[in-house]
Coordinates of C-alpha atoms and ligand atoms in Angstrom, one line a residue:
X1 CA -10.2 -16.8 25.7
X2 CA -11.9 -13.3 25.3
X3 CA -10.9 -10.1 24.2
X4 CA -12.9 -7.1 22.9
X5 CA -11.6 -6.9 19.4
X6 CA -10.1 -10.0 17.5
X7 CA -7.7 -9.4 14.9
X8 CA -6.8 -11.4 11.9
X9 CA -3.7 -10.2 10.1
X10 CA -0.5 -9.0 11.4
X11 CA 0.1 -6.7 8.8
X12 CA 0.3 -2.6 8.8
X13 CA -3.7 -2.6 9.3
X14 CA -3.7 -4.9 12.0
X15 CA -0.7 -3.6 14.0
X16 CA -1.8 -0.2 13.8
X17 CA -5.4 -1.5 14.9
X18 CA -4.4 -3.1 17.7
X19 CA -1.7 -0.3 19.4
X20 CA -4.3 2.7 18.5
X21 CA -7.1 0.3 20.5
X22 CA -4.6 0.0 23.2
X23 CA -4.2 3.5 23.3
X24 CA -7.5 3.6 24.1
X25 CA -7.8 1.0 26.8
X26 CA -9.6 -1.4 24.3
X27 CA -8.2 -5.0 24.6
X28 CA -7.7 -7.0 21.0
X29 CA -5.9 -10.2 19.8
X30 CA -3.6 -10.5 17.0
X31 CA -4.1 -13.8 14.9
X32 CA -1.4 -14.4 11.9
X33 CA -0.7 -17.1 9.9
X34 CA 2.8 -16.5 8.9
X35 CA 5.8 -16.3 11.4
X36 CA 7.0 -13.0 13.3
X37 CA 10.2 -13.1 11.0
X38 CA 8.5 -13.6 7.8
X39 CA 6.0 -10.4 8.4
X40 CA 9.3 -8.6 9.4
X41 CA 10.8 -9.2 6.6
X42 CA 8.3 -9.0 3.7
X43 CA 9.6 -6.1 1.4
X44 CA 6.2 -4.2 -0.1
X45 CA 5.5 -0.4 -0.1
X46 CA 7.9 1.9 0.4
X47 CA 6.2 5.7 0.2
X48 CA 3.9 7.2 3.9
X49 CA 1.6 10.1 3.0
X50 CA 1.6 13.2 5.4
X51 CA -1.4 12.0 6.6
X52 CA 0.1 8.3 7.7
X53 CA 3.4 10.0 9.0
X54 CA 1.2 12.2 11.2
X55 CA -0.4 9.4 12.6
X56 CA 2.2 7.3 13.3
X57 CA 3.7 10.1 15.2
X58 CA 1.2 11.0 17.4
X59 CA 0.5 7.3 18.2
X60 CA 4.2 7.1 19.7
X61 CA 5.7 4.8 16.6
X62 CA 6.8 7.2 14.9
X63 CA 10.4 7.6 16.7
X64 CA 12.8 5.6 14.3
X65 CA 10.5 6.7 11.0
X66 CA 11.7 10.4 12.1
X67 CA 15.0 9.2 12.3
X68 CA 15.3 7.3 9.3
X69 CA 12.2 7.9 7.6
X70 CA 13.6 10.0 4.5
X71 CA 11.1 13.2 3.6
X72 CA 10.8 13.6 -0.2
X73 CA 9.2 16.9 -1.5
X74 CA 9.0 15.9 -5.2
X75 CA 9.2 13.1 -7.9
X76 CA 10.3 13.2 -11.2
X77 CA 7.9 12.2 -14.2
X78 CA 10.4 10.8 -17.1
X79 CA 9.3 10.6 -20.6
X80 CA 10.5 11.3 -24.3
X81 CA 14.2 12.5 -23.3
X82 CA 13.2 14.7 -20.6
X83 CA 12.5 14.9 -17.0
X84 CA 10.0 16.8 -15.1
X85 CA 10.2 17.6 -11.3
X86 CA 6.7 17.6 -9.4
X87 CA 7.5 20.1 -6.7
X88 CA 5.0 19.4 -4.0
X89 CA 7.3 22.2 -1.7
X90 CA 6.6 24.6 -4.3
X91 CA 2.5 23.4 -5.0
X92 CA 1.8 22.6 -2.0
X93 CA 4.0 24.3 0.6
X94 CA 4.5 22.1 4.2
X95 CA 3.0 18.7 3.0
X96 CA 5.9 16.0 1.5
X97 CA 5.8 12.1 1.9
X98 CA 8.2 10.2 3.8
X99 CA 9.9 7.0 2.0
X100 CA 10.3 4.6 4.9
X101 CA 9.7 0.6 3.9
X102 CA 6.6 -1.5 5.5
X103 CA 8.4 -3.3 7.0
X104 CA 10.0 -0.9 9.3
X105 CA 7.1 0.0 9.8
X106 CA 5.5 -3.5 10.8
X107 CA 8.8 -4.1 13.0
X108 CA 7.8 -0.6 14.6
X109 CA 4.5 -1.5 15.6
X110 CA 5.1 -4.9 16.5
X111 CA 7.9 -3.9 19.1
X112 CA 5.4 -1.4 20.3
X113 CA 2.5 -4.1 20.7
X114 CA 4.7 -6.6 22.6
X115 CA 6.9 -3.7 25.2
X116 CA 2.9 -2.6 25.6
X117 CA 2.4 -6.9 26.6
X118 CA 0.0 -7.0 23.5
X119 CA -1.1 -10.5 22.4
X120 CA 0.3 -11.2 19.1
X121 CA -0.1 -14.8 17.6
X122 CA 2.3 -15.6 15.1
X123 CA 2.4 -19.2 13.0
X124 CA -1.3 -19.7 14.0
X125 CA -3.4 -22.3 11.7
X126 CA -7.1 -22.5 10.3
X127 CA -8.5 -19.4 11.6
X128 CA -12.2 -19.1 10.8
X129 CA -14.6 -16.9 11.8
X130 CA -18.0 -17.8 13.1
X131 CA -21.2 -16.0 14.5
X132 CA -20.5 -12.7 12.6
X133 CA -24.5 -11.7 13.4
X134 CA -24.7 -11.1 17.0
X135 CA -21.8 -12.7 19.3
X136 CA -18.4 -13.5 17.1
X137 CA -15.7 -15.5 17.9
X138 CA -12.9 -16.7 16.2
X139 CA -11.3 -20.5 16.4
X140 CA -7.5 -21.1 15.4
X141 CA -5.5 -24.1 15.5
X142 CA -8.1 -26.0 18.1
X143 CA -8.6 -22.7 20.3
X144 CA -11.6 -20.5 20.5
X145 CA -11.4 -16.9 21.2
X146 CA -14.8 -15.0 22.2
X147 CA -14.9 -11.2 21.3
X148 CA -17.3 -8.2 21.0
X149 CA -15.8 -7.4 17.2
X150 CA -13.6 -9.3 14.8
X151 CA -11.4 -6.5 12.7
X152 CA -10.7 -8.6 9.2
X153 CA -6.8 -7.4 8.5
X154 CA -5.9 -10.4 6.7
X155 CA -5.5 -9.0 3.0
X156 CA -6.4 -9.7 0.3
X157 CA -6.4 -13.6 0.2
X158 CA -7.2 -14.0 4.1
X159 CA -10.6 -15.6 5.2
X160 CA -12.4 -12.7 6.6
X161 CA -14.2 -11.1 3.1
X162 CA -15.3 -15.2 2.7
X163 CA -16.2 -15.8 5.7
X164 CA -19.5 -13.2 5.0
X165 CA -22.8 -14.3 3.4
X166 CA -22.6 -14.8 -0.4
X167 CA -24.9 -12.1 -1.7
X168 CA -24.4 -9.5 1.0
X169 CA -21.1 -7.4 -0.6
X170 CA -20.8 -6.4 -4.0
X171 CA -17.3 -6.4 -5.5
X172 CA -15.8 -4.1 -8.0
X173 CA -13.0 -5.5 -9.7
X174 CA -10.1 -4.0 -12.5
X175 CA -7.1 -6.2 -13.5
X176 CA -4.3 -4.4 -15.6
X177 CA -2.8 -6.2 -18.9
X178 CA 0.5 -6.1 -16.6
X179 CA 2.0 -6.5 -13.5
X180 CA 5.3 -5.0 -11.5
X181 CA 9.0 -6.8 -11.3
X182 CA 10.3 -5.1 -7.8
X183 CA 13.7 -5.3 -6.8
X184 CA 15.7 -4.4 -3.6
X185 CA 19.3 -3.9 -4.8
X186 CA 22.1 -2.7 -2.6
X187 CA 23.3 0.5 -4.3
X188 CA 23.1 4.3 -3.4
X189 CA 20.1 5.5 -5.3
X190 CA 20.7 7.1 -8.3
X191 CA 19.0 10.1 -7.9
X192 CA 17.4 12.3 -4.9
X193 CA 14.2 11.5 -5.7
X194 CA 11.7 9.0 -6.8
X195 CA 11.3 8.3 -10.6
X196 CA 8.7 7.7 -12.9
X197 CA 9.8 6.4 -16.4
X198 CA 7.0 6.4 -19.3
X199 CA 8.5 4.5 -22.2
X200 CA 7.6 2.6 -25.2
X201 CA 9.5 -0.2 -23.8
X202 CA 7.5 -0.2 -20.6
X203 CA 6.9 1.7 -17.4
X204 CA 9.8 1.7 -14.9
X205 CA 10.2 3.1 -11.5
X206 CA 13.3 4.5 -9.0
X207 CA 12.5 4.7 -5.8
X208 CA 14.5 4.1 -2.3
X209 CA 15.0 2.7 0.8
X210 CA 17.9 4.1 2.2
X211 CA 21.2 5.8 1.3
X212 CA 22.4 2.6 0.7
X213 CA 19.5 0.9 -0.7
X214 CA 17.5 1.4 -3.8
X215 CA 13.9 0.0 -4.6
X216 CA 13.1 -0.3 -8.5
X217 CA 10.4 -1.8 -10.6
X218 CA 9.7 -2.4 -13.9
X219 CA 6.4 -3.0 -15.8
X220 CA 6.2 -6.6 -17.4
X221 CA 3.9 -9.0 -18.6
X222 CA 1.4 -10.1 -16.1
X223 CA 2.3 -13.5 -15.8
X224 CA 5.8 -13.1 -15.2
X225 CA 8.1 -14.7 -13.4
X226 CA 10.9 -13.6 -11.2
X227 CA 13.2 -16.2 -12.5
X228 CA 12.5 -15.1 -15.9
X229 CA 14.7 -11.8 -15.2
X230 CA 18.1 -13.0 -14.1
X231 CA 20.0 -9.8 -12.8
X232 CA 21.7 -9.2 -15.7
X233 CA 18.6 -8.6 -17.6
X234 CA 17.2 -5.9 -15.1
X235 CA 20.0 -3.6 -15.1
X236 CA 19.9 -3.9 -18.7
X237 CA 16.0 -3.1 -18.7
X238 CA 16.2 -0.7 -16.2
X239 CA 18.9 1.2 -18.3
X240 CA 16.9 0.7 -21.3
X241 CA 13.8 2.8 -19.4
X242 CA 15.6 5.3 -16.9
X243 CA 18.5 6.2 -18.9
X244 CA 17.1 8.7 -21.0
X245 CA 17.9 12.1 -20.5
X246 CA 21.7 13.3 -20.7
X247 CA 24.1 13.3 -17.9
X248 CA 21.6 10.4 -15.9
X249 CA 23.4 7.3 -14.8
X250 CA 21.9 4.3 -12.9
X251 CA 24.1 2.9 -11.0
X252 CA 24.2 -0.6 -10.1
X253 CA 24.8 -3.2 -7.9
X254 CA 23.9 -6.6 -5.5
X255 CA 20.1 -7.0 -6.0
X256 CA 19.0 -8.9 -3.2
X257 CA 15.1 -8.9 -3.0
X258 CA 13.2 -9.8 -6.5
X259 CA 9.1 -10.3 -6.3
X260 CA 6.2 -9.7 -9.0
X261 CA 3.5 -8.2 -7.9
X262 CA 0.1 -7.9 -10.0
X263 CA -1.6 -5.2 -10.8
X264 CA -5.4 -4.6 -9.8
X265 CA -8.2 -2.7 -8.6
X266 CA -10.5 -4.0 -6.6
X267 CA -12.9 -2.9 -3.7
X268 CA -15.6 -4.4 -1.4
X269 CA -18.6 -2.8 -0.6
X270 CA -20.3 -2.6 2.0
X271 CA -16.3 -2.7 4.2
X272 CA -18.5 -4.4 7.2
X273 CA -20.9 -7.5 7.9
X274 CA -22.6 -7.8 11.3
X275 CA -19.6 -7.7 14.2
X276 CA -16.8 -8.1 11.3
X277 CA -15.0 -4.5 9.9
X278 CA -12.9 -5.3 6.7
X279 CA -9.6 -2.6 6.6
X280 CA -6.9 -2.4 4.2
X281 CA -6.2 -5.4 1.6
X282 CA -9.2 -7.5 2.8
X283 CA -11.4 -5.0 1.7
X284 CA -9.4 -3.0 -1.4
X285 CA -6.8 -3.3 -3.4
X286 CA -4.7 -0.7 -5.8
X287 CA -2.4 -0.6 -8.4
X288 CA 0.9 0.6 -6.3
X289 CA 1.5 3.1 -9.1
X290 CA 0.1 5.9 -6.9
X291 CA 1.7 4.6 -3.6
X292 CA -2.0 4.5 -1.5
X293 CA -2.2 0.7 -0.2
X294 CA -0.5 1.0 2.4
X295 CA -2.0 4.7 3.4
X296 CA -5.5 3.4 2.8
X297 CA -4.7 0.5 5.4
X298 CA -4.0 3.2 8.0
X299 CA -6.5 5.2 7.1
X300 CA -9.4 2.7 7.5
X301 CA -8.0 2.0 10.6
X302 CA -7.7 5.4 12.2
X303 CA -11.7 5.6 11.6
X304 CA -12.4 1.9 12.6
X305 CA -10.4 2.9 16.2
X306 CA -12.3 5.7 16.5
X307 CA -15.5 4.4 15.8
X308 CA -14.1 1.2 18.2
X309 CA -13.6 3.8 20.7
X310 CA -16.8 5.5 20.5
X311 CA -18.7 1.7 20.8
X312 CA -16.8 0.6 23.9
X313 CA -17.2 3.8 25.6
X314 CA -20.7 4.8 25.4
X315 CA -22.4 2.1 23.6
X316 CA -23.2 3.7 20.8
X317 CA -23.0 1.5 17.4
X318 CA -23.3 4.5 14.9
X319 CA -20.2 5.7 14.2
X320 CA -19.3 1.9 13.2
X321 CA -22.5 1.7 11.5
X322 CA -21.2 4.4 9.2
X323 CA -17.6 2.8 9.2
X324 CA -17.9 1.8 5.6
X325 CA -19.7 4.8 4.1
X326 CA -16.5 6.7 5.9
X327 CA -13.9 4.8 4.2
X328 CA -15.2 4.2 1.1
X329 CA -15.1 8.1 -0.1
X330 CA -11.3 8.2 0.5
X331 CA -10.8 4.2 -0.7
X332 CA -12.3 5.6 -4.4
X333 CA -10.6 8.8 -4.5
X334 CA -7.5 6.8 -4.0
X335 CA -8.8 3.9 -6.6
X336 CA -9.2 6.5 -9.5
X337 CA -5.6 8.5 -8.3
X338 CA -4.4 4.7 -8.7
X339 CA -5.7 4.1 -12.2
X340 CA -5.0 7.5 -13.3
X341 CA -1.2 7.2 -12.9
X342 CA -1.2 3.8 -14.2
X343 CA -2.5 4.7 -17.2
X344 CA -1.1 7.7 -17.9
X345 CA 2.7 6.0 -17.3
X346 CA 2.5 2.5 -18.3
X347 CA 2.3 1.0 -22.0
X348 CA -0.8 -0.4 -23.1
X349 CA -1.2 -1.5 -26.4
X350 CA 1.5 -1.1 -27.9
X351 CA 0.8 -0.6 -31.6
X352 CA -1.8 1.9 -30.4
X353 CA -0.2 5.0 -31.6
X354 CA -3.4 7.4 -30.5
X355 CA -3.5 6.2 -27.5
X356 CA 0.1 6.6 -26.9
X357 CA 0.1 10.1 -28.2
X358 CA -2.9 11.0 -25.9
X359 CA -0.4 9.6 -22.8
X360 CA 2.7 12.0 -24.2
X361 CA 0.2 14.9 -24.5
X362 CA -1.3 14.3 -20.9
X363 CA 2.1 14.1 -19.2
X364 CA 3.0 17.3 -21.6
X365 CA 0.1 18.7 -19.8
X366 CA 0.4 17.7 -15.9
X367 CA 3.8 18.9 -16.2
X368 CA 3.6 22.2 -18.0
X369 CA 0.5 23.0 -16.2
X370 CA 0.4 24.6 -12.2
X371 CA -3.3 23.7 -11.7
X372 CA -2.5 19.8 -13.3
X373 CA 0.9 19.3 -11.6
X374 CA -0.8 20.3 -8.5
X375 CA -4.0 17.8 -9.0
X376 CA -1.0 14.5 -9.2
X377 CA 0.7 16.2 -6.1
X378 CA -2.5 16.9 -3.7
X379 CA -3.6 13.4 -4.4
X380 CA 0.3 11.9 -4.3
X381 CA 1.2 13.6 -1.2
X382 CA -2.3 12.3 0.8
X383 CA -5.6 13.9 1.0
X384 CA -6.7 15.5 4.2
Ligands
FAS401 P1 -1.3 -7.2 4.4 O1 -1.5 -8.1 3.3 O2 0.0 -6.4 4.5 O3 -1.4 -8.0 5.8 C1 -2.3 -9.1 6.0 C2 -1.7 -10.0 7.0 O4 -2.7 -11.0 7.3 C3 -0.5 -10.7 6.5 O5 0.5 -10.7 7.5 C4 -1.0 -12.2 6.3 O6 0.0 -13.1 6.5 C5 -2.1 -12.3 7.3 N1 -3.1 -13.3 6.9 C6 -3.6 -13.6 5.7 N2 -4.5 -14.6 5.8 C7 -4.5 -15.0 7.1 C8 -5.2 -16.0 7.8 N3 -6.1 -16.8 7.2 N4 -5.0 -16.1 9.1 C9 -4.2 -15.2 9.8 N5 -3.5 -14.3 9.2 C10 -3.7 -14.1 7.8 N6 1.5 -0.8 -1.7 C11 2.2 0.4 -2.0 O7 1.7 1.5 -1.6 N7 3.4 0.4 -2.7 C12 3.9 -0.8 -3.1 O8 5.0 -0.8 -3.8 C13 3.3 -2.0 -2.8 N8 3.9 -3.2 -3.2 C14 3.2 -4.4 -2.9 C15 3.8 -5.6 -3.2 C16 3.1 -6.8 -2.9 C17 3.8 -8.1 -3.3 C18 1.9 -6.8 -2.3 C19 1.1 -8.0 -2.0 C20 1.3 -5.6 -1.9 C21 2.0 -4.3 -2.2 N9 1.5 -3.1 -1.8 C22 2.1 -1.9 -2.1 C23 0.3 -3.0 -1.1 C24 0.6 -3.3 0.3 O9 1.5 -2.4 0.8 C25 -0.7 -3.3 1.1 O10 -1.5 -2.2 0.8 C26 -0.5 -3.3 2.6 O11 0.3 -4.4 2.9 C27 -1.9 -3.4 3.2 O12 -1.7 -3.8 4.5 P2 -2.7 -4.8 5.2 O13 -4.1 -4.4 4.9 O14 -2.3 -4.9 6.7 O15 -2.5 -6.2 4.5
PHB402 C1 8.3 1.9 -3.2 O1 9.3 2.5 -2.9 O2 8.1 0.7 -2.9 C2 7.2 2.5 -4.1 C3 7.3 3.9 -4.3 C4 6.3 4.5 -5.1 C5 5.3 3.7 -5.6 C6 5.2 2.3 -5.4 C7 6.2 1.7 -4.6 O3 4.3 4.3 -6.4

């Protein structure tokens, strides 16, 4: 088989990849490992900058995520018994994020791919990689396919970052003393907005799905497992960390969806070896405190089809020469907006009084403060 661009990793990077190449008249093949309804179904981010909206729009997917999508124009920082409102209408008038889960997304693009007769391959095995240097292709499950560039979309435990050279990318690399509990539970949420609870007992967070859905999570050790926290012991955490201020009442219900996710930093540089372009989780990871993973997956991608574009239409190889160098600005701005948050909400150390005194006074400060309230919502909301 050929195809111009081969494609591991039917996740938000890949999808998006493969229907903004199409748009283009650029032909690509989608290799996964896991099963159509397993990618459909895998709960993980839940918040779509301005900037990832916008282009999910103009690319045509964007029909359902304007219907359902639902815009948010603030969060709430929680700490000590009060509540601060981040007003990004007021900071930052016309730009809001949209709270819409991956997976609708994913389900989006995927219906889009195969209506557009794209070639998706779910369930496939033992994908490897193999002449990166000068004419790639790709063999899976006994079958070879032949293409111009290989996009590695596989995350951050596929075979693409292996598959390059040892020696030739450098890795930078933070793990967190903790990691997240996230649950799905069906109950309205509990407030308009999202949440984000700073308390000695842990960081906790509200967020949403739907009217009828909430999304929470709750910092916890970082080898914890989900069947350490029956239900009972959730709702009685989550109380513990959201019910703080008077006249707030969380609300409770069926929690169907429990998963622990760890917390890390981590990026590859350079993003791109020979014919293979890293994007998304196979080249960075962030801690989801700041909501960017899933942003910086489309990001990379809208400048690797671009540059895609450029390569297949004129020839030219410089725009995808500077592929990485044009990611990597935006992938550390949203690395340090990552850390930041995490730091200032979640408990470290916990007989470190200073330090936890130098967290109160921070959040004391970015919400008392125009010009610090507006830093958290330029970066929250999505850099241009
Ligand atoms: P993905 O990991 O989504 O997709 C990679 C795809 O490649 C997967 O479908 C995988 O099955 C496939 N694959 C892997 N190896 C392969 C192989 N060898 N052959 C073929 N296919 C292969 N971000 C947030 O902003 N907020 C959150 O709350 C949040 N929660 C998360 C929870 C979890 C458990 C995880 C793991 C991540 C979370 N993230 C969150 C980050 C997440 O949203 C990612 O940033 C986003 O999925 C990135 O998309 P992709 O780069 O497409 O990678
Ligand atoms: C989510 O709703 O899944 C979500 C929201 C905000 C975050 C992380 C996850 O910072």
């Amino acid at each position: 088989m050929r195809t111009q661009v081969g494609i591991i990793g039917a996740g938000p990077a890949g999808l998006l990849l493969s229907h903004l190449l199409h748009l283009r008249g650029i032909s690509s093949v989608v290799l996964e490992k896991r099963s159509r309804d397993h990618v459909e179904r895998r709960v993980r981010a839940g918040v779509l900058e301005h900037g990832t909206v916008d282009t999910l729009v103009q690319a045509g997917v964007g029909a359902r995520l304007l219907r359902e999508g639902l815009p948010h124009h603030g969060i709430e920082l929680r700490y000590g018994a009060e509540s601060h409102r981040i007003a990004f209408d007021q900071l930052l008038p016309g730009r809001s994020i949209t709270v819409y889960g991956q997976q609708e997304v994913v389900k989006d693009l995927i219906a889009a791919r195969l209506a557009a007769g794209g070639d998706i391959r779910f369930e496939v095995t033992d994908v490897a990689l193999h002449a990166l240097e000068d004419r790639p292709y790709l063999t899976f499950g006994g079958e070879r396919l032949d293409c111009d560039v290989i996009a590695g979309c596989d995350g951050f435990h596929g075979v693409s970052r292996p598959a390059v050279p040892d020696g030739v990318l450098t890795t930078y690399e933070r793990a967190y003393p903790f990691a997240w509990l996230g649950i799905l539970a069906r109950v309205p949420p509990s407030a308009e907005e999202l949440i984000y609870a700073r308390t000695d007992r842990g960081f906790a967070l509200h967020s949403m799905r739907s009217p009828e859905v909430s999304r929470f999570y709750l910092q916890v050790p970082p080898d914890t497992s989900a069947d350490d926290w029956p239900d009972e012991r959730i709702w009685a955490e989550l109380k513990a960390r959201l019910e703080t201020v008077p006249g707030f009442t969380l609300a409770t219900g069926e929690i169907f969806d429990k998963g622990v996710t760890p917390m890390r930093g981590f990026v590859t540089e350079p993003m791109q070896y020979g014919r293979l372009y890293l994007a998304g989780d196979a080249a960075h990871i962030v801690p989801p405190t700041g909501a960017k993973g899933l942003n910086l997956a489309v990001a990379d991608v809208r400048v690797l089809a671009e540059a895609l574009d450029a390569f297949f239409a004129t020839g030219s190889a410089d725009l995808l020469d500077g592929y990485s160098r044009a990611c990597l600005k935006r992938v550390w701005r949203a690395q340090h907006f990552s850390w930041w948050m995490t730091t200032l909400l979640h408990t470290f150390d916990t007989d470190d009084d200073y330090g936890r005194r130098l967290q109160v006074s921070h959040l004391d400060y970015v919400t008392a403060s125009e010009a610090a309230a507006t830093t958290l919502a330029e970066n929250y909301v999505g850099l241009p």
